[in-house]
Backbone as a printed PyTorch tensor [residue, N CA C, xyz], in Angstrom:
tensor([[[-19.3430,   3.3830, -14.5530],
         [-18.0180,   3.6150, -15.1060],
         [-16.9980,   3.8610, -13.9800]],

        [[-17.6680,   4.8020, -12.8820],
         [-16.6360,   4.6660, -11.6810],
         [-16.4180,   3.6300, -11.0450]],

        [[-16.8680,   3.2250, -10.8100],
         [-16.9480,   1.5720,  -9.7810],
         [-16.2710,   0.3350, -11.0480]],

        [[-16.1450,   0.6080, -12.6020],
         [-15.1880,  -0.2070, -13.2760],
         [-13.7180,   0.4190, -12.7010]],

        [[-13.9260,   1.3870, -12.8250],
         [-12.0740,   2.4550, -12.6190],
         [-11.6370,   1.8440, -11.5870]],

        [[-12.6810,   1.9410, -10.5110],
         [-12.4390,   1.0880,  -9.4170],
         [-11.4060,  -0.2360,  -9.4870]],

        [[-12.2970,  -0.6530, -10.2390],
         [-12.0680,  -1.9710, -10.1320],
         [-10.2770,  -2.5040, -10.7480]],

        [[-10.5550,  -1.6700, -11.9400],
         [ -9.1710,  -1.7860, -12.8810],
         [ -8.4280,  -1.2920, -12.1360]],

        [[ -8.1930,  -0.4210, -11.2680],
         [ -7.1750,  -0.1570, -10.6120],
         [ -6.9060,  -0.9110,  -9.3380]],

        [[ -7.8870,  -1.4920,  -8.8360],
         [ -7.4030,  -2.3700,  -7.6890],
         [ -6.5950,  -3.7640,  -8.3620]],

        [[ -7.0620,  -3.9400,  -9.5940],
         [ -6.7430,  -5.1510, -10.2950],
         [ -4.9640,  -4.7960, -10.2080]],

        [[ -4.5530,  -3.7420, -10.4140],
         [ -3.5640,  -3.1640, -11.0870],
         [ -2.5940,  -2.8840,  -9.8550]],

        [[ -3.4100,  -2.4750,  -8.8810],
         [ -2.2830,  -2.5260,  -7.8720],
         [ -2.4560,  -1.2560,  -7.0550]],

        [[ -2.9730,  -0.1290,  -7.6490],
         [ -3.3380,   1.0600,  -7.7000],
         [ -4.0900,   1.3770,  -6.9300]],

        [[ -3.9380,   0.9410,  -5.3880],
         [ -5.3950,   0.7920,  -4.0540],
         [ -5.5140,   2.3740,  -4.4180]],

        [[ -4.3340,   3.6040,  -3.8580],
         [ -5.3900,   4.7170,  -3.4140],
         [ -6.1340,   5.4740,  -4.4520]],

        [[ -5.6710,   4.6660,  -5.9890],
         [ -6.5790,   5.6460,  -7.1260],
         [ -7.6400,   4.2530,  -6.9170]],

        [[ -7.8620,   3.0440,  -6.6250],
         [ -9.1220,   2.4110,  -5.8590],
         [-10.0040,   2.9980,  -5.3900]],

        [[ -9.1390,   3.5250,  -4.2850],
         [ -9.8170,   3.7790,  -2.6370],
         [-10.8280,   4.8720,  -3.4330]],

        [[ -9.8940,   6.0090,  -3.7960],
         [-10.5270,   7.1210,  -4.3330],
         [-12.0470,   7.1370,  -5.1980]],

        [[-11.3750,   6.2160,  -6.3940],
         [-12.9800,   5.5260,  -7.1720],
         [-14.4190,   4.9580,  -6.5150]],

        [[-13.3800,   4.2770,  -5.7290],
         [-15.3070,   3.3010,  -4.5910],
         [-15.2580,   4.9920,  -4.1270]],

        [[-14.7100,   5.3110,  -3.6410],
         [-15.4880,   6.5420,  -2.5690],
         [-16.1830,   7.9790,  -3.7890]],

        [[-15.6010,   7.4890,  -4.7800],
         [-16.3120,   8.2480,  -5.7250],
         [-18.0970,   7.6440,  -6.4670]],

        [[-17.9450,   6.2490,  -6.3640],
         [-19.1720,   5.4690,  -6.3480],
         [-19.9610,   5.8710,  -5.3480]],

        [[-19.5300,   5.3250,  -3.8970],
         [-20.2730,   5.7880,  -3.4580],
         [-21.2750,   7.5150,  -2.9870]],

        [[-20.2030,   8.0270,  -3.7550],
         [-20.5750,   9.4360,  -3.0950],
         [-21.9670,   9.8660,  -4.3190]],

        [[-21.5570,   8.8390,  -5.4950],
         [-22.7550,   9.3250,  -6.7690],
         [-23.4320,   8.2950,  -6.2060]],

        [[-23.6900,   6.6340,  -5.5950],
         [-24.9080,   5.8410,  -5.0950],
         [-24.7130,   5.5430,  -4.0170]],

        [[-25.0690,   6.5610,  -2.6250],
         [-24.2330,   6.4230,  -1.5600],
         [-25.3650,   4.3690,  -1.2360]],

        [[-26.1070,   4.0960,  -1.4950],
         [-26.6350,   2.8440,  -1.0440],
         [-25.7900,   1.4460,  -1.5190]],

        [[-24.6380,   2.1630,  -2.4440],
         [-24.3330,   0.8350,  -3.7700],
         [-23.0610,  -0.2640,  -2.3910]],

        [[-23.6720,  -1.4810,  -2.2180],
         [-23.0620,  -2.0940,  -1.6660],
         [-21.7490,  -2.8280,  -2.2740]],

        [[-21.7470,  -3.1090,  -3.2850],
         [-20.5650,  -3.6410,  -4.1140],
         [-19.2010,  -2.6200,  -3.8380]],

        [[-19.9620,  -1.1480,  -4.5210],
         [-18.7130,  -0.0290,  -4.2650],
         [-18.1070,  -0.6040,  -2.6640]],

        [[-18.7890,  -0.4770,  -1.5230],
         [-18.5220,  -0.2470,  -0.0490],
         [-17.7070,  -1.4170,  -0.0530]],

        [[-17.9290,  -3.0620,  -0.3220],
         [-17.6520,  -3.7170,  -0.1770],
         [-15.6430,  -4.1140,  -0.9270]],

        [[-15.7480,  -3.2220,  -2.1620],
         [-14.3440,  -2.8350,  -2.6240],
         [-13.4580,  -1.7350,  -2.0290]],

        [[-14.1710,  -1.2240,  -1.3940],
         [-13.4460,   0.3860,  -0.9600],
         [-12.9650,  -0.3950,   0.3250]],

        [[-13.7790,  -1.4710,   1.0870],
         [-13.0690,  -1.7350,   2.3790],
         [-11.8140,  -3.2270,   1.8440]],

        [[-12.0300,  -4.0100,   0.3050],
         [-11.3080,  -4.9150,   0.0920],
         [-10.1070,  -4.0570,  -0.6890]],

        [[-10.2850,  -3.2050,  -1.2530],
         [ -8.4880,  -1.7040,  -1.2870],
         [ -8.0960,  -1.4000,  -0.1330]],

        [[ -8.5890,  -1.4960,   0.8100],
         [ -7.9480,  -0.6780,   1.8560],
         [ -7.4540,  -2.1090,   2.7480]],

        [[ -7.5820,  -2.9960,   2.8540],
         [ -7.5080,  -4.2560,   3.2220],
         [ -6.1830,  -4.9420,   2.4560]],

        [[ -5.9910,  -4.7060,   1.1020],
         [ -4.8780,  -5.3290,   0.0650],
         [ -4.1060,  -4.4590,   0.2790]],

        [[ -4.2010,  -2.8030,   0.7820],
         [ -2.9980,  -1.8490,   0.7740],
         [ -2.4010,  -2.5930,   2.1210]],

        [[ -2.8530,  -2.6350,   3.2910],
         [ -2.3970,  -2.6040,   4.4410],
         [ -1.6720,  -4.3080,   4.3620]],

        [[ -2.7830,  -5.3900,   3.9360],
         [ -1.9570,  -6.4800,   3.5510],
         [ -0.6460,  -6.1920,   2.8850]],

        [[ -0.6430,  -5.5320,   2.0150],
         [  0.8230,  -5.4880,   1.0910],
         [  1.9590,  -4.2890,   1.9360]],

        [[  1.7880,  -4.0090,   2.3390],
         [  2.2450,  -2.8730,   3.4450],
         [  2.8680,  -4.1730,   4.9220]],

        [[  2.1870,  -4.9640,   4.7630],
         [  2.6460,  -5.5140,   6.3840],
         [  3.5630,  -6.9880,   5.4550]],

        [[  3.0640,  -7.1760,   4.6710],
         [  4.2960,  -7.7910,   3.8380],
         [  5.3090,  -7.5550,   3.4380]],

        [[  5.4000,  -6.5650,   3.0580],
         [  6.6050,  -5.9720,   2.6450],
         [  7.3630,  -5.3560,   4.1190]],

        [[  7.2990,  -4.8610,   5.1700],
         [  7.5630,  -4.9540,   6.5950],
         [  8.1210,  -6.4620,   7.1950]],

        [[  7.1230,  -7.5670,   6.8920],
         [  7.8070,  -9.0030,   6.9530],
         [  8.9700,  -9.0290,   6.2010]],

        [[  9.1260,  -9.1500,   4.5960],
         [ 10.2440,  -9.8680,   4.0480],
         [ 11.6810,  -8.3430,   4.2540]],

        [[ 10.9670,  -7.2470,   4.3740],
         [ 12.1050,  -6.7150,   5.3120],
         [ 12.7160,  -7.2780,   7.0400]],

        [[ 12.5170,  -7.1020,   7.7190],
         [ 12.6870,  -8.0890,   8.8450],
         [ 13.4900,  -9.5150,   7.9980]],

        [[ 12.6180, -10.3160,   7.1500],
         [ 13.5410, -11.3800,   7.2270],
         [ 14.6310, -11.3580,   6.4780]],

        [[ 14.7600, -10.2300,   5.2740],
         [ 15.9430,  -9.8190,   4.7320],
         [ 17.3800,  -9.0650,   5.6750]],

        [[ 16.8580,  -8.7870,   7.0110],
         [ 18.0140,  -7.9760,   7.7220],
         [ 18.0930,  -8.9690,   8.7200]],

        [[ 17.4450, -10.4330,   8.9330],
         [ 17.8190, -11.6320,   9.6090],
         [ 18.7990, -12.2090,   8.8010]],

        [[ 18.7870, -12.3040,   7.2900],
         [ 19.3250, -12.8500,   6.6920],
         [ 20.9450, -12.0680,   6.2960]],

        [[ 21.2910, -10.9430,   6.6050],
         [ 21.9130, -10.3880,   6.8080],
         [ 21.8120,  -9.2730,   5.3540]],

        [[ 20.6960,  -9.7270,   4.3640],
         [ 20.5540,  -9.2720,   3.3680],
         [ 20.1270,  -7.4770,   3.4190]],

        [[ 20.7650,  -6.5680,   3.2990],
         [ 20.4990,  -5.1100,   3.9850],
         [ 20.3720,  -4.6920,   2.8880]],

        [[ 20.7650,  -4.3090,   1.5090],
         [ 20.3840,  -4.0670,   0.4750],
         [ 18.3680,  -4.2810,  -0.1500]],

        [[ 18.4980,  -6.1120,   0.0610],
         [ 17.4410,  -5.9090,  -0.1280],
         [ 16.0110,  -6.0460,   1.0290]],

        [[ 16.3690,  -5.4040,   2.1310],
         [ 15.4680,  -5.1750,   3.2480],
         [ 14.9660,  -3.6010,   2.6280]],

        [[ 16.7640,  -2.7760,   2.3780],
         [ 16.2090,  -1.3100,   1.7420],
         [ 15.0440,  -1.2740,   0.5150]],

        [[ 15.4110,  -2.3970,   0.1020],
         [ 14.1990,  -2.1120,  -1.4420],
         [ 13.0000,  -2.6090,  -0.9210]],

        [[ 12.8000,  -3.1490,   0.6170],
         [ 11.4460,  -3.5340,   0.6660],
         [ 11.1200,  -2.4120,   1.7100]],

        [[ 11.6570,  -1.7650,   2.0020],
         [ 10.8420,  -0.6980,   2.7340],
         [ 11.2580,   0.6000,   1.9360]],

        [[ 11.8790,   0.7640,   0.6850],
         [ 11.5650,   1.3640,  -0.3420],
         [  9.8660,   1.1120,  -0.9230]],

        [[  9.7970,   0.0370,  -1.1160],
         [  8.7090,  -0.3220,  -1.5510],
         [  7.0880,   0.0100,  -0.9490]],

        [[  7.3210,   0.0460,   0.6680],
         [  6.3480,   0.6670,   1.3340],
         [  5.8110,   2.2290,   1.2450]],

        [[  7.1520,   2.5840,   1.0670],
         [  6.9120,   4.3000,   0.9690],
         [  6.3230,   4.7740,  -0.2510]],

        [[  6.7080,   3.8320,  -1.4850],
         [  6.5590,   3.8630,  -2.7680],
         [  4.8040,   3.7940,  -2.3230]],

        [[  4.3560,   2.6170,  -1.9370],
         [  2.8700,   2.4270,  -1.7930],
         [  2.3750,   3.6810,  -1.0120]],

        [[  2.9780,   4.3920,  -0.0420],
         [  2.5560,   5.3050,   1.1610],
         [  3.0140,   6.8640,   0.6470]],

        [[  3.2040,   7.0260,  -0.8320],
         [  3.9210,   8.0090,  -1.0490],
         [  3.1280,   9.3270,  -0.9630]],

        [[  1.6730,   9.1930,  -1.1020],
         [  1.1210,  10.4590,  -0.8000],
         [  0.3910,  10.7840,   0.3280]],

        [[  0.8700,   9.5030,   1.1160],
         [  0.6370,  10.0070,   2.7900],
         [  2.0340,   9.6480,   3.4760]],

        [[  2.5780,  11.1350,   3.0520],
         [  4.3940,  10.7770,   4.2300],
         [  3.3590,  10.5760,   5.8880]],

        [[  2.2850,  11.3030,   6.5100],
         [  2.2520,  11.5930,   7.8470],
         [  1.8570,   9.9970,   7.6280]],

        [[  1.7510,   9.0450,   7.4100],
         [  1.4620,   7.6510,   7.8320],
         [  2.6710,   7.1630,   8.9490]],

        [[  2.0680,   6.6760,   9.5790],
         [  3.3020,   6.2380,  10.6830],
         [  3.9890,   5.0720,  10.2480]],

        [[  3.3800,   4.6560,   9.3660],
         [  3.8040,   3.1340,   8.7320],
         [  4.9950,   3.7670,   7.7370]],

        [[  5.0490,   4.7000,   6.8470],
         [  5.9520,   5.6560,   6.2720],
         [  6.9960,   5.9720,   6.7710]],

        [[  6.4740,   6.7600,   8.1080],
         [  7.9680,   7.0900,   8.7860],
         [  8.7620,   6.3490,   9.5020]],

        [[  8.0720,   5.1490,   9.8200],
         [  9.3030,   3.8110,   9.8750],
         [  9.5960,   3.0670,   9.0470]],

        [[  9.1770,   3.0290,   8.0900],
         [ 10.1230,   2.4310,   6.4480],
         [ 10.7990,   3.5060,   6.2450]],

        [[ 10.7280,   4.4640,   6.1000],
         [ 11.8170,   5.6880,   6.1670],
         [ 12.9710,   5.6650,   7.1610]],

        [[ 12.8400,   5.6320,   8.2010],
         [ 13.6380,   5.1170,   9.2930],
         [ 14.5190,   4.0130,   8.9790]],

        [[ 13.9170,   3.2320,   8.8470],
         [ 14.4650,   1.3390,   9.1360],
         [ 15.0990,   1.6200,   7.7650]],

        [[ 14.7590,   2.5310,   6.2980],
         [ 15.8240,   2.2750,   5.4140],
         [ 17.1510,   2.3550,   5.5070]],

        [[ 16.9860,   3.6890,   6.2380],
         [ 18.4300,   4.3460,   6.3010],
         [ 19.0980,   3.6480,   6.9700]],

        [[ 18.6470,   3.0800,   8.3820],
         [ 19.3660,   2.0940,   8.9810],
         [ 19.9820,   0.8050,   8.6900]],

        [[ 19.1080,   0.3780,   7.4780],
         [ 19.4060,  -1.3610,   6.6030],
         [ 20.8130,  -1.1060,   5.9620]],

        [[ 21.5090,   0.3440,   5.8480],
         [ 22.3810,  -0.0140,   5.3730],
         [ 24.1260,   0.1600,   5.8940]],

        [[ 24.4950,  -0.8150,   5.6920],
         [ 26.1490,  -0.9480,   6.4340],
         [ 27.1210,  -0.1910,   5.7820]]])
C-alpha cells in the first residue's frame, strides 16, 4: 500500500510526498528493489523539473519576458517549499525579485 502511495504521488507530481513513501517502503522491506528504484526516479523528476523551470526562466528574461521568468522561479520554490535551506531555493528567490522592472 506504501509503495502504491508512492507511486500515485509521483504520478501526480508530488516527488517529496514520493520521496517520503519509497523511503517509507523501504524502511518496512529494506531489500524491495522497485521501492529503491522509484525513490531514486522522484528524486531524478524533482531535480529534472527544478532545472527546467531554471531553463525557461533564463529564456523568459532573454526574451525580455520578466513577469513570466517570475512565475517560473515562483514555480521552483513552490516545488522547494519545504526545503527553503536548498541552494537551488535561494536563487529562485533571488533571481525573482530581480526579474522584475
Amino acid at each position: 500500500a506504501v509503495f502504491h502511495r508512492g507511486l500515485r504521488e509521483m504520478r501526480d507530481g508530488n516527488y517529496y510526498r514520493a520521496i517520503n513513501e519509497f523511503n517509507l517502503a523501504l524502511i518496512l522491506s529494506p531489500g524491495n528493489g522497485r521501492a529503491l528504484f522509484y525513490l531514486n526516479s522522484a528524486k531524478g523528476s524533482l531535480d529534472s523539473e527544478i532545472t527546467l523551470n531554471f531553463e525557461r526562466a533564463r529564456k523568459e528574461i532573454d526574451s525580455l519576458r520578466y513577469e513570466n521568468a517570475k512565475i517560473c522561479y515562483c514555480a521552483i520554490m513552490r516545488l522547494l517549499q519545504t526545503r527553503p535551506e536548498d541552494e537551488r531555493y535561494k536563487t529562485a528567490e533571488e533571481n525573482k525579485d530581480k526579474s522584475v522592472i
